[in-house]
Amino acid sequence: MRGKFIVLEGIDGCGKDTQIDLLKNFVLENNLQEKFYFTRLPGGTNEWTQKIRSLIFNEEYRFSDKAEAFLIYADRAEVMEKEILKNLNEGKNVICNRFELSQYAYQIYGKEREDLRWLTDWLMNAVVGESQPDLYIYYDISVTESEKRRINREKEIGGGNYFDQKKKDFFERTVLGYKIEIQKYKHVVINGEESREVVFQNTLQEIKKLCGI
């Protein structure tokens, strides 16, 4: 029986990475490794697709928005075939950090490139087709909270990527994009500004309900 495809989404700092870590711990503690598979986009878990991820987020050399879209979907084609679809067809539930919503929210709305929607639509249909998530979980936080968390994260672990340097209006447009585009898919919205324990319990409840665990 095919597994369920679940995607965690939201702007930078919304808590996706934290929730993924908590979910991985839950899976290990409850011996559910055979039922779940975790990945992320861009990059997946393969060292070669992670090299594409490093190109996409590289700050030293910026590709044009059109070239970046092709890079993103080259990565997505590999991860879709060799990780997501493979594990779904083996009966595992796949939990993915970001998917199509990020592409539209960040690239089309955030960067104000509505003129490239046709290209994104075409690439999405060619690479993803009918293999859309069974559920999007969107973590809703304010742009102000996102900025505060990104600053704290940079102080704690350093680094970041070129999106972290974007101004407030970019993230405001991105949030708007999320809230418009998510209406096309089955989804739930979780308040990402609550404690990580409360957010985790709300997340786990939705996953248990969908996956029947």
CSV table of C-alpha atoms in Angstrom, one decimal:
chain,number,residue,atom,x,y,z
A,1,MET,CA,0.0,0.0,0.0
A,2,ARG,CA,1.4,3.4,-1.0
A,3,GLY,CA,2.5,5.6,1.9
A,4,LYS,CA,1.4,9.2,2.6
A,5,PHE,CA,3.3,12.2,1.4
A,6,ILE,CA,3.5,15.0,4.0
A,7,VAL,CA,5.3,18.3,3.5
A,8,LEU,CA,6.3,20.9,6.2
A,9,GLU,CA,6.2,24.5,4.9
A,10,GLY,CA,6.7,28.0,6.1
A,11,ILE,CA,9.0,31.0,5.9
A,12,ASP,CA,12.5,30.9,7.2
A,13,GLY,CA,12.6,30.6,11.0
A,14,CYS,CA,9.1,29.0,11.2
A,15,GLY,CA,10.4,25.9,13.0
A,16,LYS,CA,10.3,23.3,10.3
A,17,ASP,CA,13.8,22.0,11.1
A,18,THR,CA,13.0,21.7,14.8
A,19,GLN,CA,9.8,19.8,14.1
A,20,ILE,CA,11.6,17.5,11.7
A,21,ASP,CA,14.2,16.7,14.5
A,22,LEU,CA,11.4,16.1,17.0
A,23,LEU,CA,9.6,13.8,14.5
A,24,LYS,CA,12.7,11.8,13.8
A,25,ASN,CA,13.2,11.3,17.6
A,26,PHE,CA,9.5,10.2,17.9
A,27,VAL,CA,10.0,7.7,15.0
A,28,LEU,CA,13.1,6.2,16.6
A,29,GLU,CA,11.7,6.0,20.1
A,30,ASN,CA,8.6,4.2,18.8
A,31,ASN,CA,10.4,1.9,16.4
A,32,LEU,CA,8.6,3.3,13.4
A,33,GLN,CA,11.7,3.5,11.1
A,34,GLU,CA,10.1,1.1,8.6
A,35,LYS,CA,7.1,3.4,8.3
A,36,PHE,CA,8.7,6.8,7.8
A,37,TYR,CA,11.3,8.4,5.5
A,38,PHE,CA,12.6,11.9,5.9
A,39,THR,CA,14.0,14.2,3.2
A,40,ARG,CA,14.2,17.8,2.2
A,41,LEU,CA,14.1,20.1,-0.9
A,42,PRO,CA,16.3,21.2,-2.4
A,43,GLY,CA,19.1,18.7,-1.7
A,44,GLY,CA,17.4,15.5,-0.5
A,45,THR,CA,19.7,13.1,1.3
A,46,ASN,CA,22.1,12.3,-1.6
A,47,GLU,CA,25.5,13.8,-1.6
A,48,TRP,CA,25.1,14.7,-5.3
A,49,THR,CA,21.8,16.5,-5.0
A,50,GLN,CA,23.1,18.2,-2.0
A,51,LYS,CA,25.8,19.7,-4.3
A,52,ILE,CA,23.0,21.2,-6.3
A,53,ARG,CA,21.5,22.6,-3.1
A,54,SER,CA,24.8,24.3,-2.3
A,55,LEU,CA,24.8,25.9,-5.8
A,56,ILE,CA,21.2,27.2,-5.3
A,57,PHE,CA,22.0,28.8,-2.0
A,58,ASN,CA,25.5,30.0,-2.9
A,59,GLU,CA,26.1,33.7,-2.0
A,60,GLU,CA,29.2,34.2,-4.1
A,61,TYR,CA,27.7,33.6,-7.5
A,62,ARG,CA,24.0,34.2,-8.2
A,63,PHE,CA,22.3,32.4,-11.1
A,64,SER,CA,19.5,34.2,-13.0
A,65,ASP,CA,16.0,33.5,-11.7
A,66,LYS,CA,15.3,31.4,-14.8
A,67,ALA,CA,18.6,29.4,-14.4
A,68,GLU,CA,17.8,28.9,-10.7
A,69,ALA,CA,14.4,27.5,-11.5
A,70,PHE,CA,16.1,24.8,-13.7
A,71,LEU,CA,18.6,24.0,-11.0
A,72,ILE,CA,15.8,23.6,-8.4
A,73,TYR,CA,13.8,21.3,-10.7
A,74,ALA,CA,16.9,19.3,-11.7
A,75,ASP,CA,17.3,18.6,-8.0
A,76,ARG,CA,13.6,17.9,-7.5
A,77,ALA,CA,13.5,15.4,-10.4
A,78,GLU,CA,16.2,13.3,-8.7
A,79,VAL,CA,14.8,13.5,-5.2
A,80,MET,CA,11.3,12.8,-6.5
A,81,GLU,CA,12.3,9.6,-8.4
A,82,LYS,CA,15.0,8.2,-6.1
A,83,GLU,CA,13.7,9.2,-2.7
A,84,ILE,CA,10.1,10.4,-2.5
A,85,LEU,CA,8.3,8.1,-5.1
A,86,LYS,CA,10.6,5.1,-4.3
A,87,ASN,CA,9.7,5.2,-0.6
A,88,LEU,CA,6.0,6.0,-1.1
A,89,ASN,CA,5.7,3.0,-3.4
A,90,GLU,CA,7.5,0.8,-0.8
A,91,GLY,CA,4.7,1.8,1.6
A,92,LYS,CA,6.6,4.4,3.7
A,93,ASN,CA,5.2,7.7,4.8
A,94,VAL,CA,7.5,10.4,3.4
A,95,ILE,CA,7.9,13.6,5.4
A,96,CYS,CA,9.6,16.4,3.3
A,97,ASN,CA,11.0,19.7,4.4
A,98,ARG,CA,9.6,22.1,1.7
A,99,PHE,CA,8.1,21.3,-1.7
A,100,GLU,CA,6.2,23.1,-4.4
A,101,LEU,CA,4.7,25.8,-2.2
A,102,SER,CA,8.1,27.2,-1.5
A,103,GLN,CA,8.9,27.5,-5.1
A,104,TYR,CA,5.8,29.7,-5.8
A,105,ALA,CA,6.0,31.6,-2.5
A,106,TYR,CA,9.7,32.5,-2.7
A,107,GLN,CA,10.3,32.7,-6.5
A,108,ILE,CA,7.1,34.0,-7.9
A,109,TYR,CA,5.8,36.2,-5.0
A,110,GLY,CA,8.9,37.0,-3.0
A,111,LYS,CA,11.0,37.9,-6.0
A,112,GLU,CA,8.0,39.4,-7.8
A,113,ARG,CA,8.5,37.2,-10.9
A,114,GLU,CA,5.0,36.5,-11.9
A,115,ASP,CA,6.3,36.5,-15.5
A,116,LEU,CA,8.0,33.2,-14.6
A,117,ARG,CA,4.9,31.4,-13.4
A,118,TRP,CA,4.5,29.8,-16.8
A,119,LEU,CA,8.0,28.2,-16.4
A,120,THR,CA,7.4,27.1,-12.9
A,121,ASP,CA,4.0,25.6,-13.9
A,122,TRP,CA,5.6,23.7,-16.8
A,123,LEU,CA,8.5,22.4,-14.7
A,124,MET,CA,6.2,21.4,-11.9
A,125,ASN,CA,3.9,19.5,-14.2
A,126,ALA,CA,6.9,17.8,-15.9
A,127,VAL,CA,8.7,16.8,-12.7
A,128,VAL,CA,5.9,16.4,-10.1
A,129,GLY,CA,2.8,15.8,-12.2
A,130,GLU,CA,0.0,14.2,-10.1
A,131,SER,CA,2.4,13.2,-7.3
A,132,GLN,CA,1.3,16.1,-5.0
A,133,PRO,CA,1.4,15.8,-1.2
A,134,ASP,CA,-1.4,14.2,0.7
A,135,LEU,CA,-1.0,17.0,3.2
A,136,TYR,CA,0.8,20.3,3.6
A,137,ILE,CA,1.5,21.4,7.2
A,138,TYR,CA,2.1,25.2,7.2
A,139,TYR,CA,3.7,26.9,10.2
A,140,ASP,CA,2.3,30.4,10.4
A,141,ILE,CA,4.6,33.0,12.0
A,142,SER,CA,4.8,36.8,11.5
A,143,VAL,CA,7.6,38.3,9.4
A,144,THR,CA,8.8,40.1,12.6
A,145,GLU,CA,9.1,36.8,14.4
A,146,SER,CA,10.9,35.2,11.4
A,147,GLU,CA,13.5,38.0,11.4
A,148,LYS,CA,14.1,37.6,15.2
A,149,ARG,CA,14.6,33.9,14.8
A,150,ARG,CA,16.9,34.2,11.8
A,151,ILE,CA,19.1,36.7,13.7
A,152,ASN,CA,19.3,34.4,16.7
A,153,ARG,CA,20.1,31.4,14.5
A,154,GLU,CA,22.9,33.3,12.8
A,155,LYS,CA,24.3,34.3,16.2
A,156,GLU,CA,24.2,30.7,17.5
A,157,ILE,CA,25.4,28.7,14.5
A,158,GLY,CA,26.6,31.3,12.0
A,159,GLY,CA,26.2,30.9,8.2
A,160,GLY,CA,22.7,31.2,6.6
A,161,ASN,CA,21.9,31.6,3.0
A,162,TYR,CA,21.2,34.4,0.6
A,163,PHE,CA,17.5,34.3,1.4
A,164,ASP,CA,18.4,35.2,5.0
A,165,GLN,CA,19.6,38.6,3.8
A,166,LYS,CA,16.3,39.5,2.1
A,167,LYS,CA,14.4,42.5,3.4
A,168,LYS,CA,11.1,42.6,5.3
A,169,ASP,CA,9.0,43.3,2.2
A,170,PHE,CA,10.4,40.2,0.5
A,171,PHE,CA,9.1,38.0,3.3
A,172,GLU,CA,5.8,39.8,3.4
A,173,ARG,CA,5.3,39.0,-0.2
A,174,THR,CA,6.4,35.4,0.4
A,175,VAL,CA,3.9,34.9,3.3
A,176,LEU,CA,1.2,36.3,1.0
A,177,GLY,CA,2.2,33.8,-1.7
A,178,TYR,CA,2.0,30.9,0.8
A,179,LYS,CA,-1.4,31.9,1.9
A,180,ILE,CA,-2.8,32.3,-1.6
A,181,GLU,CA,-1.1,29.2,-3.2
A,182,ILE,CA,-1.8,26.8,-0.3
A,183,GLN,CA,-5.5,27.0,-0.9
A,184,LYS,CA,-5.0,24.8,-4.0
A,185,TYR,CA,-3.9,21.8,-1.8
A,186,LYS,CA,-5.1,19.8,1.2
A,187,HIS,CA,-3.5,21.6,4.2
A,188,VAL,CA,-3.6,22.5,7.8
A,189,VAL,CA,-2.2,25.7,9.4
A,190,ILE,CA,-0.4,25.5,12.7
A,191,ASN,CA,0.5,28.5,14.8
A,192,GLY,CA,4.3,28.4,14.7
A,193,GLU,CA,4.7,31.0,17.4
A,194,GLU,CA,3.6,28.7,20.2
A,195,SER,CA,6.1,26.6,22.1
A,196,ARG,CA,7.9,24.0,20.1
A,197,GLU,CA,6.3,21.3,22.3
A,198,VAL,CA,2.8,22.6,21.5
A,199,VAL,CA,3.7,22.9,17.8
A,200,PHE,CA,5.0,19.3,17.9
A,201,GLN,CA,1.9,17.9,19.5
A,202,ASN,CA,-0.3,19.7,16.9
A,203,THR,CA,2.0,18.4,14.1
A,204,LEU,CA,2.1,14.8,15.4
A,205,GLN,CA,-1.7,14.8,15.8
A,206,GLU,CA,-2.1,15.6,12.1
A,207,ILE,CA,0.4,13.0,11.0
A,208,LYS,CA,-1.1,10.3,13.2
A,209,LYS,CA,-4.5,11.1,11.8
A,210,LEU,CA,-3.4,10.9,8.2
A,211,CYS,CA,-1.1,7.9,8.6
A,212,GLY,CA,-3.2,5.9,11.0
A,213,ILE,CA,-0.6,5.4,13.7
